[in-house]
Short mmCIF file of C-alpha atoms and ligand atoms in Angstrom, two decimals:
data_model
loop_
_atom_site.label_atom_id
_atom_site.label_comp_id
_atom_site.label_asym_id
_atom_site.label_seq_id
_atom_site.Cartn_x
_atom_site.Cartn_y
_atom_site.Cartn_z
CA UNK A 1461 84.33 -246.49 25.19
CA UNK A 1462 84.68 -249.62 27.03
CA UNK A 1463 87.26 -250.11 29.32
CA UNK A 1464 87.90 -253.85 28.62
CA UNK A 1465 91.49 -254.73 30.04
CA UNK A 1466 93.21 -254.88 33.57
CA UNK A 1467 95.83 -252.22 31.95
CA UNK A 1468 93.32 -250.02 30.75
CA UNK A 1469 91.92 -250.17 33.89
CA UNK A 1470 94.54 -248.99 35.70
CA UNK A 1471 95.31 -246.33 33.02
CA UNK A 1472 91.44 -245.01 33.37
CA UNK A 1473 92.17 -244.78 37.42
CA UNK A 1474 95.27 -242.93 36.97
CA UNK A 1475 93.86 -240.47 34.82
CA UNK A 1476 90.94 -239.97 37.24
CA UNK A 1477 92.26 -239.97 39.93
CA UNK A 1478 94.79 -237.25 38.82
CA UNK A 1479 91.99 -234.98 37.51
CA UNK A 1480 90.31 -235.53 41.39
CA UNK A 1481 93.74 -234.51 42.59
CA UNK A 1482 94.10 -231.15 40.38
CA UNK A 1483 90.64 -229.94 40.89
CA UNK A 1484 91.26 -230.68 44.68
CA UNK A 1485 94.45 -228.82 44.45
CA UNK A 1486 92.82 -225.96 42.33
CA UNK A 1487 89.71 -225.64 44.97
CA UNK A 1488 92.45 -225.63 48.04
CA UNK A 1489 94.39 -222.61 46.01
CA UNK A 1490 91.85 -220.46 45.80
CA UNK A 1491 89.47 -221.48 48.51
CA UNK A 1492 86.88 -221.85 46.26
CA UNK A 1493 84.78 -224.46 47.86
CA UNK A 1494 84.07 -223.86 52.08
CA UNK A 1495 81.32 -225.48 54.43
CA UNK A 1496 77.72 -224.86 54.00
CA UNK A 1497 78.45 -223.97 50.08
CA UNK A 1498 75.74 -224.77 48.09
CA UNK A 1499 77.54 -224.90 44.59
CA UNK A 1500 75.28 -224.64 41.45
CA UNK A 1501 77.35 -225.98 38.73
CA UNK A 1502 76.51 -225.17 35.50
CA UNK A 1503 76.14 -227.84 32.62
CA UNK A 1504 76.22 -227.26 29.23
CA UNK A 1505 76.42 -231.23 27.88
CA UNK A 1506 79.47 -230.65 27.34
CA UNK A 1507 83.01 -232.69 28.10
CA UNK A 1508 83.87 -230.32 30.30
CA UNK A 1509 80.77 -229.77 32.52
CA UNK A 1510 80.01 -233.36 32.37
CA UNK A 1511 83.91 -233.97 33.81
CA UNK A 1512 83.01 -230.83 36.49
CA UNK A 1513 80.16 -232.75 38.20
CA UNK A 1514 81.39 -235.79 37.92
CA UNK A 1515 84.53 -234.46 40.06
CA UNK A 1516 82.79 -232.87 42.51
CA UNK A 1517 80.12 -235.15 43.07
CA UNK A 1518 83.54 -237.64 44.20
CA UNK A 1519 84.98 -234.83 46.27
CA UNK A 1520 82.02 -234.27 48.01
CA UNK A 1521 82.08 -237.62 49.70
CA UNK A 1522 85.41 -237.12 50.93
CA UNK A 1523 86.13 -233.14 51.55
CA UNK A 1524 86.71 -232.11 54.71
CA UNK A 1525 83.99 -229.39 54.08
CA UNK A 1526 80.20 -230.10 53.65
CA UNK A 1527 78.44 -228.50 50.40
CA UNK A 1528 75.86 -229.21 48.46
CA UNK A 1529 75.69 -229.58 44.56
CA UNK A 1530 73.03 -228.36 42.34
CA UNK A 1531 73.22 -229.39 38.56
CA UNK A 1532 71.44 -226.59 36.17
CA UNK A 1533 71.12 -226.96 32.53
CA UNK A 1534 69.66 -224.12 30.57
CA UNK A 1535 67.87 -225.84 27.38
CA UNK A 1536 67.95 -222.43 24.71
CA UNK A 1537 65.58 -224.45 22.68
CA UNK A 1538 68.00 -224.48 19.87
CA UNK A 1539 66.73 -226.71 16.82
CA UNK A 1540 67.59 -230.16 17.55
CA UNK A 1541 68.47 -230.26 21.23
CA UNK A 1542 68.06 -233.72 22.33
CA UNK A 1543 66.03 -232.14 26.19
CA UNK A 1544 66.03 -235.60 27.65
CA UNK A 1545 69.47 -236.34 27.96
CA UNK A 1546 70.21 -234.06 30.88
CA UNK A 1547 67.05 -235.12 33.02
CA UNK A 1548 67.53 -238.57 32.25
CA UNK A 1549 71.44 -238.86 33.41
CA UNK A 1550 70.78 -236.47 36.19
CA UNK A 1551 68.35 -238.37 37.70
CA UNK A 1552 70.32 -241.57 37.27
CA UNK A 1553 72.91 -239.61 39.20
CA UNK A 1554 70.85 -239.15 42.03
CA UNK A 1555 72.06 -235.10 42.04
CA UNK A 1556 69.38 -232.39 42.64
CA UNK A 1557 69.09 -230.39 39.42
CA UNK A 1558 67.08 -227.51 37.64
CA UNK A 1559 66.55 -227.21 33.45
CA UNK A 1560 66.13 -224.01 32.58
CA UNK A 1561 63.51 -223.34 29.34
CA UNK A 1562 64.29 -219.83 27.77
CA UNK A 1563 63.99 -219.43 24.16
CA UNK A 1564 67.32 -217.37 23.76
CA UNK A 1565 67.48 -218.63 20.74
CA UNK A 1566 64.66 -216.94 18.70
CA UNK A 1567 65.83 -213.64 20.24
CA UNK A 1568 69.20 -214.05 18.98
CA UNK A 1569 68.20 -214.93 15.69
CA UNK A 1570 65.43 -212.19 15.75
CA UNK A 1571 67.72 -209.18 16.95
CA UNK A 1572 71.47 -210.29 15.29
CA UNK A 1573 71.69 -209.69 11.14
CA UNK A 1574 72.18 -212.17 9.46
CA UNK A 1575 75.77 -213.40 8.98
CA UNK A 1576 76.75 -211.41 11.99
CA UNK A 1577 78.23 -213.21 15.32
CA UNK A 1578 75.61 -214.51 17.60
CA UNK A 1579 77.87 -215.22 20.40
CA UNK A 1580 78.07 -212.53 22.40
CA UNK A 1581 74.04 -211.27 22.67
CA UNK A 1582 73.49 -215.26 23.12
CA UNK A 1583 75.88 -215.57 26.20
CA UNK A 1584 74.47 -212.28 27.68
CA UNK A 1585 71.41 -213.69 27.78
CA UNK A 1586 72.74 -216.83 29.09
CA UNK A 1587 74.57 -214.98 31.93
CA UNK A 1588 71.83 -213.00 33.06
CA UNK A 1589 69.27 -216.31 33.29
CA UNK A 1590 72.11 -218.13 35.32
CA UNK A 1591 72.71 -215.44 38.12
CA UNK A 1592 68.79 -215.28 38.34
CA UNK A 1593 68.84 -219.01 38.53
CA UNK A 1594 71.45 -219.00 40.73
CA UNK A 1595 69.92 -216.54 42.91
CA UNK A 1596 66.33 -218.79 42.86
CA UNK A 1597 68.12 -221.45 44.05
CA UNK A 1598 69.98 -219.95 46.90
CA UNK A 1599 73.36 -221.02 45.39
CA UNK A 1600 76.32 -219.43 47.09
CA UNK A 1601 78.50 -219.95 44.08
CA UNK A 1602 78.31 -220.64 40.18
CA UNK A 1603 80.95 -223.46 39.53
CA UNK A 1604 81.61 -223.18 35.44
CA UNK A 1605 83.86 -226.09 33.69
CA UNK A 1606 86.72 -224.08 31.66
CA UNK A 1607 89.96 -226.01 32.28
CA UNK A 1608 93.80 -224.56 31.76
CA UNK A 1609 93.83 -224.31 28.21
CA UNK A 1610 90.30 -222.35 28.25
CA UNK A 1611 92.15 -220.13 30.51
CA UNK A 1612 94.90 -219.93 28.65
CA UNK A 1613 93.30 -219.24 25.04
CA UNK A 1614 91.63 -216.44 26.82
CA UNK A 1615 94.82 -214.72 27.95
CA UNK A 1616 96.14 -214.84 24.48
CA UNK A 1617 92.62 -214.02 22.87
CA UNK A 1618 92.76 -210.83 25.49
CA UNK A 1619 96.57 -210.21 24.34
CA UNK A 1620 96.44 -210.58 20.52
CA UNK A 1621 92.96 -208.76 20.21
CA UNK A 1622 91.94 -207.05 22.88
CA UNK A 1623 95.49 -205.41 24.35
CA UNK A 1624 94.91 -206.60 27.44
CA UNK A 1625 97.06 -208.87 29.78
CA UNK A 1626 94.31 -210.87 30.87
CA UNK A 1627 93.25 -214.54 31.24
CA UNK A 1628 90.46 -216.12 32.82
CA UNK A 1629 90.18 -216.05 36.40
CA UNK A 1630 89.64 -219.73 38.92
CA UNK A 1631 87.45 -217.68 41.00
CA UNK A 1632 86.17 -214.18 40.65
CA UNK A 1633 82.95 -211.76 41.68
CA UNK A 1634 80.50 -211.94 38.82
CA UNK A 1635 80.51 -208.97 36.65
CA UNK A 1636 76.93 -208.12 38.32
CA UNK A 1637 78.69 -208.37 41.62
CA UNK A 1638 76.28 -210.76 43.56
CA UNK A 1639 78.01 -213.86 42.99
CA UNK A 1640 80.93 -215.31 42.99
CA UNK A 1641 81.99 -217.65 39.84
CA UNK A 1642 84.44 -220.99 40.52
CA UNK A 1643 86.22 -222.91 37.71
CA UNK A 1644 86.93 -226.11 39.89
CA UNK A 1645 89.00 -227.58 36.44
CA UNK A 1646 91.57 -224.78 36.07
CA UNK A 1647 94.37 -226.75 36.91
CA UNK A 1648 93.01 -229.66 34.54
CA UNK A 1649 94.31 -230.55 31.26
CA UNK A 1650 91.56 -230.36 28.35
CA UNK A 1651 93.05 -233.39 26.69
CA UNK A 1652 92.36 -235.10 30.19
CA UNK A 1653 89.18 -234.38 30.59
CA UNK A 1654 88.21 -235.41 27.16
CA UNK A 1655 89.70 -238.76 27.18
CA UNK A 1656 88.07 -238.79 30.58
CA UNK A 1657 84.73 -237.92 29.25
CA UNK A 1658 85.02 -240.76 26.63
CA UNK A 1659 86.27 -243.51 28.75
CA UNK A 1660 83.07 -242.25 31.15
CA UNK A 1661 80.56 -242.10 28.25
CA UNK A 1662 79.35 -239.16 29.24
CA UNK A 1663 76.16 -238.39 26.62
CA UNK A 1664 77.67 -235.44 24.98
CA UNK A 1665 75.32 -232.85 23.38
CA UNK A 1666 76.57 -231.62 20.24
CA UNK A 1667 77.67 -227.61 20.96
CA UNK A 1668 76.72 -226.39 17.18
CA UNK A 1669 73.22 -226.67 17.50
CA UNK A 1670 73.04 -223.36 17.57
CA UNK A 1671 74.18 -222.75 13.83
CA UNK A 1672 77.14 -220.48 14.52
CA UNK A 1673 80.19 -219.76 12.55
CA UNK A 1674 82.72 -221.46 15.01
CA UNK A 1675 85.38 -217.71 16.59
CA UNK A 1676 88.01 -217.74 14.37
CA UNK A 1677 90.41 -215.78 16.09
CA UNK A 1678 89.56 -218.85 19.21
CA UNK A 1679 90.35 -221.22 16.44
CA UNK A 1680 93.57 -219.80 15.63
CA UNK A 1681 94.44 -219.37 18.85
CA UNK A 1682 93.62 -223.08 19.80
CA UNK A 1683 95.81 -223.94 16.96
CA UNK A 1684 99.09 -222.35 17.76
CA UNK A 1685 98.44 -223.94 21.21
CA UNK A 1686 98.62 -227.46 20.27
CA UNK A 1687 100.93 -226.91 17.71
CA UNK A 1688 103.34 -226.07 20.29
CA UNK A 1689 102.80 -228.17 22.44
CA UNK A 1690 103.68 -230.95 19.72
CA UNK A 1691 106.89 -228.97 19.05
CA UNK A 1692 107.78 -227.82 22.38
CA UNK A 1693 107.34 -229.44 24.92
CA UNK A 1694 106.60 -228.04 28.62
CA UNK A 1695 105.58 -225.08 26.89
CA UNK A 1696 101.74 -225.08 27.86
CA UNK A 1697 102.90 -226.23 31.56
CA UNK A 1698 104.99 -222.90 31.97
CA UNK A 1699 102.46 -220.69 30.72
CA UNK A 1700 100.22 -221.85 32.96
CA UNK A 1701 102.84 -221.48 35.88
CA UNK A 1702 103.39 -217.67 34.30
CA UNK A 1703 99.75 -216.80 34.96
CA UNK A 1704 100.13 -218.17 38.51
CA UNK A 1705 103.18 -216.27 39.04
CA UNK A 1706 102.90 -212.52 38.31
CA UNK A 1707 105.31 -209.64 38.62
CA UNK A 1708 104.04 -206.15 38.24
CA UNK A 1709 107.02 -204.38 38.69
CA UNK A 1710 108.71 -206.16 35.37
CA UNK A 1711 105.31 -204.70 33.19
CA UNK A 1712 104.48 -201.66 32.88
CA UNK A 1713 101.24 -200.98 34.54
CA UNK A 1714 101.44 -197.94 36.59
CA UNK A 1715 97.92 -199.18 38.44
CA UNK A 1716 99.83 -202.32 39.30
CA UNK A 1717 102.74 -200.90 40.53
CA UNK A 1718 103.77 -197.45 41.66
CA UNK A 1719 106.48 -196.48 39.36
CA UNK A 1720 106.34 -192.53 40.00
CA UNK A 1721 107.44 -193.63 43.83
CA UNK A 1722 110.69 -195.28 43.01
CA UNK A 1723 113.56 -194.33 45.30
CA UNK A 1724 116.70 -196.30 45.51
CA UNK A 1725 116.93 -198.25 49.40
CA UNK A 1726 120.42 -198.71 49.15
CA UNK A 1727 120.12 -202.36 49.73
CA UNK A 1728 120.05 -205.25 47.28
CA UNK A 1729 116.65 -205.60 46.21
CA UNK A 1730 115.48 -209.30 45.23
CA UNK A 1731 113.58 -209.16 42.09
CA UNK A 1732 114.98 -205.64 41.20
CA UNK A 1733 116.24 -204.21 37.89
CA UNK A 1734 119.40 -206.82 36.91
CA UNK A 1735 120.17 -203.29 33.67
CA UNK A 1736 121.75 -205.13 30.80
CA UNK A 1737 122.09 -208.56 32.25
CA UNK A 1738 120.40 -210.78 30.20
CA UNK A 1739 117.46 -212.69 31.62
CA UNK A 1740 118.11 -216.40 32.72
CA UNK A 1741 116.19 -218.83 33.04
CA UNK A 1742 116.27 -221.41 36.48
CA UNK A 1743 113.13 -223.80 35.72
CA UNK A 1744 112.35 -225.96 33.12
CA UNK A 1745 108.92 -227.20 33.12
CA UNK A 1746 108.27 -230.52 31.79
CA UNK A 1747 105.43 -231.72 29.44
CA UNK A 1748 102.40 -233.39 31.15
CA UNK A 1749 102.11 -235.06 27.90
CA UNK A 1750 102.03 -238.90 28.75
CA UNK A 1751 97.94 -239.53 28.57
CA UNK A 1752 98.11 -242.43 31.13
CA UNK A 1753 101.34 -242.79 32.70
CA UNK A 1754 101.66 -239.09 33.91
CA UNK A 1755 102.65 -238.84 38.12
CA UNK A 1756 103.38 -235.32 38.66
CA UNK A 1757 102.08 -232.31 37.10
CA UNK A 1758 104.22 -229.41 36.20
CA UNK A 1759 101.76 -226.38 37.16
CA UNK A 1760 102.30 -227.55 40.58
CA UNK A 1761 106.12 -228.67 40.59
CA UNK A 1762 108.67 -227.24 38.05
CA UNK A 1763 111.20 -229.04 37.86
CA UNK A 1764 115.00 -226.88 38.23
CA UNK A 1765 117.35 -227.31 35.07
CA UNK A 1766 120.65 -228.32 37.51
CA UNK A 1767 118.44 -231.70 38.11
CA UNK A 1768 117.40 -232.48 35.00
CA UNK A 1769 120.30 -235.33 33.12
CA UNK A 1770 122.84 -233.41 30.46
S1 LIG B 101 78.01 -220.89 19.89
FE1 LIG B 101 75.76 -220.70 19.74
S2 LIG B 101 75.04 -221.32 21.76
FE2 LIG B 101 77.21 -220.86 21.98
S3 LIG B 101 77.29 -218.72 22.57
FE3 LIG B 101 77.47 -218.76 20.34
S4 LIG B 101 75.38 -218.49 19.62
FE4 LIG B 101 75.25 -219.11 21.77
#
């Protein structure tokens, strides 16, 4: 998309420069990123990974902390993929990169029934060539492009199917423990990125090459997402700030929290058990909704009830 006008100008800077700031802010909270890093970040031709480099590549001209970027694509030689695409805007970018050729695809469809899910054999086989890659290249950590609704649809996927209370971690130990996975965009709006992604023209490779029934439980989960954020807004803003801001002693997880050792101290205890009161509720967190015009971003700074107008 063409940015044409002075205001749409400015509007395109705002935006990027506020996705710089959150992945900056999201790298700083978690340490993610520190000197002599050699970061392989993985890119799918996607919105998202597309956004990823693009970020990094900026903050690596002005981070305090030296690292090195290494772009990887792993081409599943699905029908249809378009394989120069990635080469060709890679090397226009200048950025050291690897493609990856592993026919994941034929196994998949050779070992999965018909009609059955492909999606989880496929990614296994996906994971496994990426640490090797990773490995190959020396990379001291896999940077992957989910964003804070990704991370969010996960916790609720995790809660509504899979009992757990879990979401999708900024920075974790790969579940072959040898190396350690970043997602530089968790802070990051997905509706920012994809505006971004269109006002950049990134060249977008479709992601249902593959053939596969899109996850419908995903789906709905995506849906009752957006829905409320249309309806209520600031919700998506404090959910995020909820998975930021944990307390194990309100669940009921006795791994989390000792509850067999409870004595009374005899002193007020902040955070303790308030019995019948009912629960109140301090902060109000506001909707990063505005696409362009958006300063201050609610993950970072809720904003207390007592200031906002009656
Ligand atoms: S959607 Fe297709 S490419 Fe993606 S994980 Fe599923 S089977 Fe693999």
């Amino acid at each position: 998309m063409q940015i044409e006008t002075r205001s749409e100008k400015v509007n395109f800077n705002k935006l990027q420069k506020r996705l710089r700031r959150l992945t900056g802010q999201a790298i700083a909270a978690y340490n993610m990123i520190e000197d002599g890093d050699r970061i392989m970040c993985c890119l799918s031709g996607g919105k998202d990974s597309y956004a990823m480099l693009d970020i990094l590549l900026n903050l690596q001209k002005y981070a305090p902390v030296r690292f090195e970027l290494v772009a990887v694509n792993l081409d599943q030689k699905q029908p249809g993929f378009p394989e120069h695409v990635l080469p060709e805007y890679l090397a226009s970018l200048g950025v050291e990169y690897r493609i990856i050729e592993e026919d994941t695809y034929s196994i998949v469809k050779d070992k999965v029934p018909e009609g059955k899910t492909t999606c989880a054999l496929c990614s296994r086989l996906r994971r496994g060539i990426l640490y090797r890659t990773a490995t190959e290249l020396g990379a001291t950590k896999i940077a992957l492009g989910h964003h804070r609704e990704d991370i969010l649809e996960t916790l609720f996927l995790n809660m509504f199917y899979g009992g757990k209370l879990k979401a999708m971690p900024p920075k974790l130990i790969s579940d072959d423990g040898k190396h350690i996975v970043i997602r530089p965009l968790a802070f990051c709006r997905e509706k920012d990125i994809a505006r971004f992604a269109e006002l950049k023209e990134f060249p977008i490779i479709p992601c249902n090459l593959c053939g596969s029934q899109p996850n419908l439980q995903r789906q709905t989960i995506k849906g009752m997402m957006t829905e409320w954020d249309k309806r209520f807004p600031g919700r998506i803003e404090s959910m995020f700030r909820a998975v930021t801001n944990v307390a194990p002693s309100h669940l009921a997880d006795n791994r989390l929290y000792d509850f067999s050792k409870l004595v009374p101290r005899g002193t007020p205890v902040e955070d303790g058990d308030t019995a019948f009161d009912r629960e109140t509720f301090p902060l109000q967190f506001t909707a990063d909704n505005d696409e362009e015009t958006n300063t201050e971003d609610a993950i970072i700074k809720p904003v207390n009830i007592m200031d906002l107008p009656a």
